[in-house]
């Protein structure tokens, strides 16, 4: 497909464990993909881009601090000037700063809320009018199983991820008649550097509690995101899709 006919997709946290696979899945779907990364990851992003190209994936990279509204505005302006309006947005940037509430200082609380939740406003606000004008948009917000069920040591993270789903349902109602779908995906425990940082004994205990008997793979999240981002996935909006190997079931 020529670049002119491709819809533009923006993936925040695009060079991370899950983001990388989401970028690949969206490129496979024929999208022109921008992977957003932290300014401090400039060198890593260049290496990542080269590796992606070597495996046949042409992808653009763009720096941003998703916790800053102005930085997000600048990023989207740059993408629009280069490639046109963003038609598909995947809000995937996220961090953890785990500790129990009795030890949690304000910085741990604020940074997680800023990067995981305020970012969803900061980025989506920049692209929503373009989507409304185009009469097409796909927004997929990466939440977490721990936003559904809570998790010891994660008041900040669980609150940020639960908040994402409130945003998803509200925006879905505002845009449902305009060709835009807004959904969240809630991964369970996925094999990435985020979970590699969890001590081995804790990880083993987590896996023992997963009905599927294993952690998930980033590709399994990417597959779900691409499904929601497809042109012909038109009637699912305001939904949360759990991808967790049965770890937490609800209806
Ligand atoms: P990761 O650490 O590999 O990737 C996260 C990315 O977020 C990083 O590449 C970084 O560039 C980006 N980022 C962090 N702070 C940023 C900021 N201020 N501005 C811009 N970018 C920033 O993590 P991952 O495991 O790939 O997680 C991706 C998403 O999936 C996160 O939102 C995470 O909360 C969620 N999630 C992960 C798991 C898991 O088991 N790995 C489970 C549930 C949910």
Tab-separated table of C-alpha atoms and ligand atoms in Angstrom:
chain	number	residue	atom	x	y	z
A	1	UNK	CA	0.000	0.000	0.000
A	2	UNK	CA	1.367	3.464	-0.832
A	3	UNK	CA	2.125	5.651	2.194
A	4	UNK	CA	-0.539	8.177	1.106
A	5	UNK	CA	-3.350	5.625	1.453
A	6	UNK	CA	-2.259	4.244	4.786
A	7	UNK	CA	-4.059	5.242	7.955
A	8	UNK	CA	-1.700	6.654	10.568
A	9	UNK	CA	-1.379	4.792	13.868
A	10	UNK	CA	0.310	6.173	16.983
A	11	UNK	CA	1.468	3.790	19.709
A	12	UNK	CA	2.744	5.370	22.942
A	13	UNK	CA	5.174	3.149	24.816
A	14	UNK	CA	5.766	1.846	21.287
A	15	UNK	CA	9.305	0.596	21.797
A	16	UNK	CA	8.451	-1.305	25.009
A	17	UNK	CA	7.783	-5.023	25.397
A	18	UNK	CA	4.090	-4.946	24.536
A	19	UNK	CA	4.284	-1.803	22.378
A	20	UNK	CA	6.778	-3.421	19.984
A	21	UNK	CA	4.412	-6.264	19.180
A	22	UNK	CA	1.499	-3.827	18.835
A	23	UNK	CA	3.535	-1.833	16.289
A	24	UNK	CA	4.244	-5.012	14.309
A	25	UNK	CA	0.601	-6.103	14.349
A	26	UNK	CA	-0.568	-2.668	13.141
A	27	UNK	CA	2.055	-2.625	10.371
A	28	UNK	CA	0.853	-6.111	9.342
A	29	UNK	CA	-2.628	-4.543	9.198
A	30	UNK	CA	-1.343	-1.976	6.681
A	31	UNK	CA	-1.050	1.018	8.997
A	32	UNK	CA	1.665	3.679	8.918
A	33	UNK	CA	2.954	3.376	12.467
A	34	UNK	CA	4.590	5.920	14.785
A	35	UNK	CA	6.126	4.516	17.973
A	36	UNK	CA	6.404	7.140	20.712
A	37	UNK	CA	9.163	6.805	23.299
A	38	UNK	CA	10.750	8.843	26.076
A	39	UNK	CA	13.245	11.566	25.142
A	40	UNK	CA	15.810	9.746	27.302
A	41	UNK	CA	15.391	6.645	25.087
A	42	UNK	CA	16.559	8.375	21.861
A	43	UNK	CA	19.485	5.994	21.298
A	44	UNK	CA	17.486	2.905	22.253
A	45	UNK	CA	14.750	4.016	19.849
A	46	UNK	CA	17.217	4.345	16.967
A	47	UNK	CA	18.563	0.818	17.598
A	48	UNK	CA	15.022	-0.489	17.947
A	49	UNK	CA	14.011	1.113	14.633
A	50	UNK	CA	16.989	-0.527	12.891
A	51	UNK	CA	16.126	-3.938	14.348
A	52	UNK	CA	12.507	-3.523	13.282
A	53	UNK	CA	13.613	-2.618	9.734
A	54	UNK	CA	15.862	-5.695	9.661
A	55	UNK	CA	12.835	-7.863	10.383
A	56	UNK	CA	10.871	-6.100	7.635
A	57	UNK	CA	8.964	-3.579	9.750
A	58	UNK	CA	9.235	0.069	8.631
A	59	UNK	CA	8.225	2.234	11.557
A	60	UNK	CA	8.727	5.881	12.540
A	61	UNK	CA	9.733	6.917	16.042
A	62	UNK	CA	8.902	10.103	17.893
A	63	UNK	CA	9.957	11.314	21.363
A	64	UNK	CA	7.404	12.422	23.952
A	65	UNK	CA	6.740	12.744	27.647
A	66	UNK	CA	3.169	11.497	27.861
A	67	UNK	CA	2.878	13.073	31.322
A	68	UNK	CA	3.144	16.517	29.684
A	69	UNK	CA	0.214	17.942	27.722
A	70	UNK	CA	2.495	20.303	25.784
A	71	UNK	CA	4.897	17.537	24.831
A	72	UNK	CA	1.970	15.458	23.526
A	73	UNK	CA	0.682	18.437	21.511
A	74	UNK	CA	4.117	18.881	19.959
A	75	UNK	CA	4.378	15.167	19.122
A	76	UNK	CA	1.007	15.051	17.388
A	77	UNK	CA	1.747	18.253	15.445
A	78	UNK	CA	4.936	16.658	14.167
A	79	UNK	CA	3.168	13.454	13.087
A	80	UNK	CA	0.345	15.379	11.406
A	81	UNK	CA	2.812	17.535	9.474
A	82	UNK	CA	4.689	14.444	8.293
A	83	UNK	CA	1.940	11.918	7.701
A	84	UNK	CA	-1.503	13.419	8.298
A	85	UNK	CA	-4.053	12.967	11.077
A	86	UNK	CA	-3.809	10.101	13.528
A	87	UNK	CA	-6.589	7.585	12.822
A	88	UNK	CA	-5.565	4.895	15.304
A	89	UNK	CA	-4.263	5.628	18.780
A	90	UNK	CA	-2.946	3.038	21.194
A	91	UNK	CA	-2.252	4.479	24.644
A	92	UNK	CA	0.288	1.933	25.881
A	93	UNK	CA	2.911	3.930	27.822
A	94	UNK	CA	2.944	2.895	31.453
A	95	UNK	CA	5.091	2.569	34.558
A	96	UNK	CA	4.936	0.921	37.964
A	97	UNK	CA	6.195	2.356	41.275
A	98	UNK	CA	5.100	-0.361	43.678
A	99	UNK	CA	4.924	-0.063	47.436
A	100	UNK	CA	2.243	-0.276	50.113
A	101	UNK	CA	0.281	2.895	50.759
A	102	UNK	CA	1.790	3.337	54.220
A	103	UNK	CA	5.184	3.825	52.543
A	104	UNK	CA	4.048	5.509	49.328
A	105	UNK	CA	5.329	9.042	48.933
A	106	UNK	CA	3.614	11.656	46.808
A	107	UNK	CA	6.139	11.277	43.974
A	108	UNK	CA	5.308	7.538	43.551
A	109	UNK	CA	1.597	8.351	43.508
A	110	UNK	CA	1.821	11.317	41.136
A	111	UNK	CA	4.239	9.817	38.633
A	112	UNK	CA	2.093	6.718	38.105
A	113	UNK	CA	-1.128	8.719	37.776
A	114	UNK	CA	0.605	11.158	35.393
A	115	UNK	CA	2.207	8.565	33.124
A	116	UNK	CA	-0.573	5.955	33.151
A	117	UNK	CA	-3.781	7.985	33.408
A	118	UNK	CA	-3.254	11.699	32.752
A	119	UNK	CA	-1.351	10.639	29.628
A	120	UNK	CA	-4.524	9.137	28.192
A	121	UNK	CA	-6.131	12.591	28.316
A	122	UNK	CA	-2.924	14.345	27.211
A	123	UNK	CA	-2.564	12.265	24.031
A	124	UNK	CA	-6.179	11.532	23.150
A	125	UNK	CA	-7.139	15.209	23.452
A	126	UNK	CA	-4.673	15.999	20.635
A	127	UNK	CA	-6.192	13.547	18.156
A	128	UNK	CA	-9.888	13.431	18.975
A	129	UNK	CA	-10.965	16.403	16.843
A	130	UNK	CA	-9.130	15.005	13.815
A	131	UNK	CA	-10.919	11.680	14.265
A	132	UNK	CA	-14.293	13.443	14.597
A	133	UNK	CA	-13.622	15.417	11.412
A	134	UNK	CA	-12.564	12.274	9.551
A	135	UNK	CA	-15.553	10.296	10.832
A	136	UNK	CA	-13.187	7.461	11.708
A	137	UNK	CA	-11.083	6.583	14.722
A	138	UNK	CA	-9.856	3.651	16.752
A	139	UNK	CA	-8.645	4.274	20.290
A	140	UNK	CA	-7.295	1.401	22.348
A	141	UNK	CA	-6.172	2.062	25.917
A	142	UNK	CA	-3.915	-0.464	27.606
A	143	UNK	CA	-5.208	-0.981	31.129
A	144	UNK	CA	-4.407	-3.979	33.361
A	145	UNK	CA	-5.979	-6.865	35.240
A	146	UNK	CA	-4.792	-5.067	38.372
A	147	UNK	CA	-7.062	-2.144	37.486
A	148	UNK	CA	-9.972	-4.604	37.619
A	149	UNK	CA	-9.126	-6.527	40.764
A	150	UNK	CA	-6.634	-4.315	42.637
A	151	UNK	CA	-3.215	-5.581	43.696
A	152	UNK	CA	-1.279	-5.461	46.957
A	153	UNK	CA	1.403	-2.763	46.728
A	154	UNK	CA	-0.230	-1.077	43.738
A	155	UNK	CA	-2.765	1.494	44.975
A	156	UNK	CA	-1.272	3.975	42.492
A	157	UNK	CA	-1.104	1.570	39.533
A	158	UNK	CA	-4.500	-0.058	40.195
A	159	UNK	CA	-6.155	3.377	40.491
A	160	UNK	CA	-4.543	4.614	37.270
A	161	UNK	CA	-5.564	1.523	35.322
A	162	UNK	CA	-9.149	1.508	36.662
A	163	UNK	CA	-9.367	5.215	35.758
A	164	UNK	CA	-8.458	4.389	32.171
A	165	UNK	CA	-11.576	2.321	31.843
A	166	UNK	CA	-13.830	5.136	33.118
A	167	UNK	CA	-12.283	7.390	30.470
A	168	UNK	CA	-12.839	4.683	27.834
A	169	UNK	CA	-16.545	4.258	28.603
A	170	UNK	CA	-17.222	8.004	28.747
A	171	UNK	CA	-15.411	8.817	25.499
A	172	UNK	CA	-17.029	5.827	23.787
A	173	UNK	CA	-20.419	7.392	24.485
A	174	UNK	CA	-19.304	10.771	23.150
A	175	UNK	CA	-18.029	9.309	19.877
A	176	UNK	CA	-20.158	6.230	19.139
A	177	UNK	CA	-22.163	7.932	16.373
A	178	UNK	CA	-19.035	9.324	14.705
A	179	UNK	CA	-17.274	6.208	13.426
A	180	UNK	CA	-14.943	6.138	16.404
A	181	UNK	CA	-14.557	3.216	18.781
A	182	UNK	CA	-12.859	3.497	22.173
A	183	UNK	CA	-11.931	0.353	24.059
A	184	UNK	CA	-9.525	-0.831	26.684
A	185	UNK	CA	-7.488	-4.017	26.808
A	186	UNK	CA	-6.546	-5.386	30.214
A	187	UNK	CA	-3.506	-7.650	30.045
A	188	UNK	CA	-2.823	-10.122	32.811
A	189	UNK	CA	0.815	-10.961	33.515
A	190	UNK	CA	2.792	-10.696	30.282
A	191	UNK	CA	6.415	-11.698	29.654
A	192	UNK	CA	8.177	-8.312	29.419
A	193	UNK	CA	10.883	-6.443	31.307
A	194	UNK	CA	8.107	-5.043	33.543
A	195	UNK	CA	7.328	-8.529	34.884
A	196	UNK	CA	10.949	-9.736	34.650
A	197	UNK	CA	11.621	-7.201	37.430
A	198	UNK	CA	9.275	-9.144	39.751
A	199	UNK	CA	11.272	-11.485	42.084
A	200	UNK	CA	11.280	-15.110	40.843
A	201	UNK	CA	9.438	-16.582	43.837
A	202	UNK	CA	6.677	-13.979	43.469
A	203	UNK	CA	6.510	-14.671	39.713
A	204	UNK	CA	6.179	-18.425	40.306
A	205	UNK	CA	3.363	-17.816	42.777
A	206	UNK	CA	1.605	-15.600	40.215
A	207	UNK	CA	1.897	-18.234	37.458
A	208	UNK	CA	0.532	-20.904	39.824
A	209	UNK	CA	-2.635	-18.792	40.103
A	210	UNK	CA	-3.175	-18.405	36.339
A	211	UNK	CA	-5.619	-21.007	34.943
A	212	UNK	CA	-3.680	-21.073	31.627
A	213	UNK	CA	-0.593	-22.103	33.650
A	214	UNK	CA	1.718	-19.549	32.066
A	215	UNK	CA	2.276	-15.844	31.559
A	216	UNK	CA	0.949	-14.230	28.408
A	217	UNK	CA	3.040	-13.179	25.426
A	218	UNK	CA	3.162	-9.586	24.124
A	219	UNK	CA	1.912	-10.930	20.763
A	220	UNK	CA	-1.293	-12.058	22.471
A	221	UNK	CA	-2.008	-8.480	23.562
A	222	UNK	CA	-1.034	-7.129	20.136
A	223	UNK	CA	-3.418	-9.546	18.425
A	224	UNK	CA	-6.323	-8.188	20.495
A	225	UNK	CA	-5.326	-4.565	19.899
A	226	UNK	CA	-5.143	-5.138	16.136
A	227	UNK	CA	-8.581	-6.765	16.215
A	228	UNK	CA	-10.039	-3.687	17.949
A	229	UNK	CA	-8.157	-1.346	15.592
A	230	UNK	CA	-9.375	-3.061	12.412
A	231	UNK	CA	-11.514	-1.060	9.984
A	232	UNK	CA	-14.236	-3.695	10.185
A	233	UNK	CA	-14.409	-3.927	13.988
A	234	UNK	CA	-17.164	-1.344	14.100
A	235	UNK	CA	-19.639	-2.335	16.816
A	236	UNK	CA	-17.424	-2.873	19.861
A	237	UNK	CA	-17.019	0.332	21.852
A	238	UNK	CA	-16.673	1.172	25.538
A	239	UNK	CA	-15.592	-2.415	26.160
A	240	UNK	CA	-12.781	-3.775	28.251
A	241	UNK	CA	-11.199	-6.905	26.781
A	242	UNK	CA	-9.328	-8.941	29.399
A	243	UNK	CA	-6.371	-10.909	28.012
A	244	UNK	CA	-5.214	-12.697	31.118
A	245	UNK	CA	-5.219	-16.497	30.686
A	246	UNK	CA	-8.257	-16.720	32.983
A	247	UNK	CA	-6.531	-14.995	35.924
A	248	UNK	CA	-9.535	-12.787	36.564
A	249	UNK	CA	-12.961	-13.549	35.146
A	250	UNK	CA	-15.917	-11.182	35.156
A	251	UNK	CA	-18.885	-10.397	32.968
B	1	LIG	P1	7.623	-1.517	29.082
B	1	LIG	O1	8.288	-0.911	30.274
B	1	LIG	O2	8.361	-2.495	28.265
B	1	LIG	O3	7.123	-0.348	28.127
B	1	LIG	C1	6.553	0.826	28.606
B	1	LIG	C2	6.983	1.972	27.713
B	1	LIG	O4	6.373	3.169	28.218
B	1	LIG	C3	8.488	2.225	27.696
B	1	LIG	O5	9.030	1.763	26.494
B	1	LIG	C4	8.625	3.751	27.768
B	1	LIG	O6	9.151	4.254	26.567
B	1	LIG	C5	7.196	4.237	27.836
B	1	LIG	N1	7.084	5.334	28.805
B	1	LIG	C6	7.216	5.278	30.147
B	1	LIG	N2	7.064	6.502	30.668
B	1	LIG	C7	6.838	7.359	29.634
B	1	LIG	C8	6.619	8.753	29.523
B	1	LIG	N3	6.579	9.566	30.597
B	1	LIG	N4	6.448	9.277	28.285
B	1	LIG	C9	6.487	8.486	27.189
B	1	LIG	N5	6.677	7.163	27.235
B	1	LIG	C10	6.858	6.610	28.439
B	1	LIG	O7	6.264	-2.121	29.630
B	1	LIG	P2	5.239	-3.141	28.964
B	1	LIG	O8	5.229	-4.354	29.786
B	1	LIG	O9	5.418	-3.251	27.494
B	1	LIG	O10	3.848	-2.372	29.291
B	1	LIG	C11	3.103	-1.683	28.303
B	1	LIG	C12	1.741	-1.338	28.899
B	1	LIG	O11	1.043	-2.535	29.285
B	1	LIG	C13	1.837	-0.476	30.166
B	1	LIG	O12	0.799	0.480	30.153
B	1	LIG	C14	1.597	-1.480	31.285
B	1	LIG	O13	1.066	-0.878	32.440
B	1	LIG	C15	0.624	-2.429	30.621
B	1	LIG	N6	0.574	-3.762	31.238
B	1	LIG	C16	1.679	-4.557	31.236
B	1	LIG	C17	1.601	-5.808	31.819
B	1	LIG	C18	2.767	-6.754	31.833
B	1	LIG	O14	2.628	-7.832	32.408
B	1	LIG	N7	3.903	-6.426	31.203
B	1	LIG	C19	0.410	-6.235	32.404
B	1	LIG	C20	-0.685	-5.400	32.395
B	1	LIG	C21	-0.593	-4.150	31.793
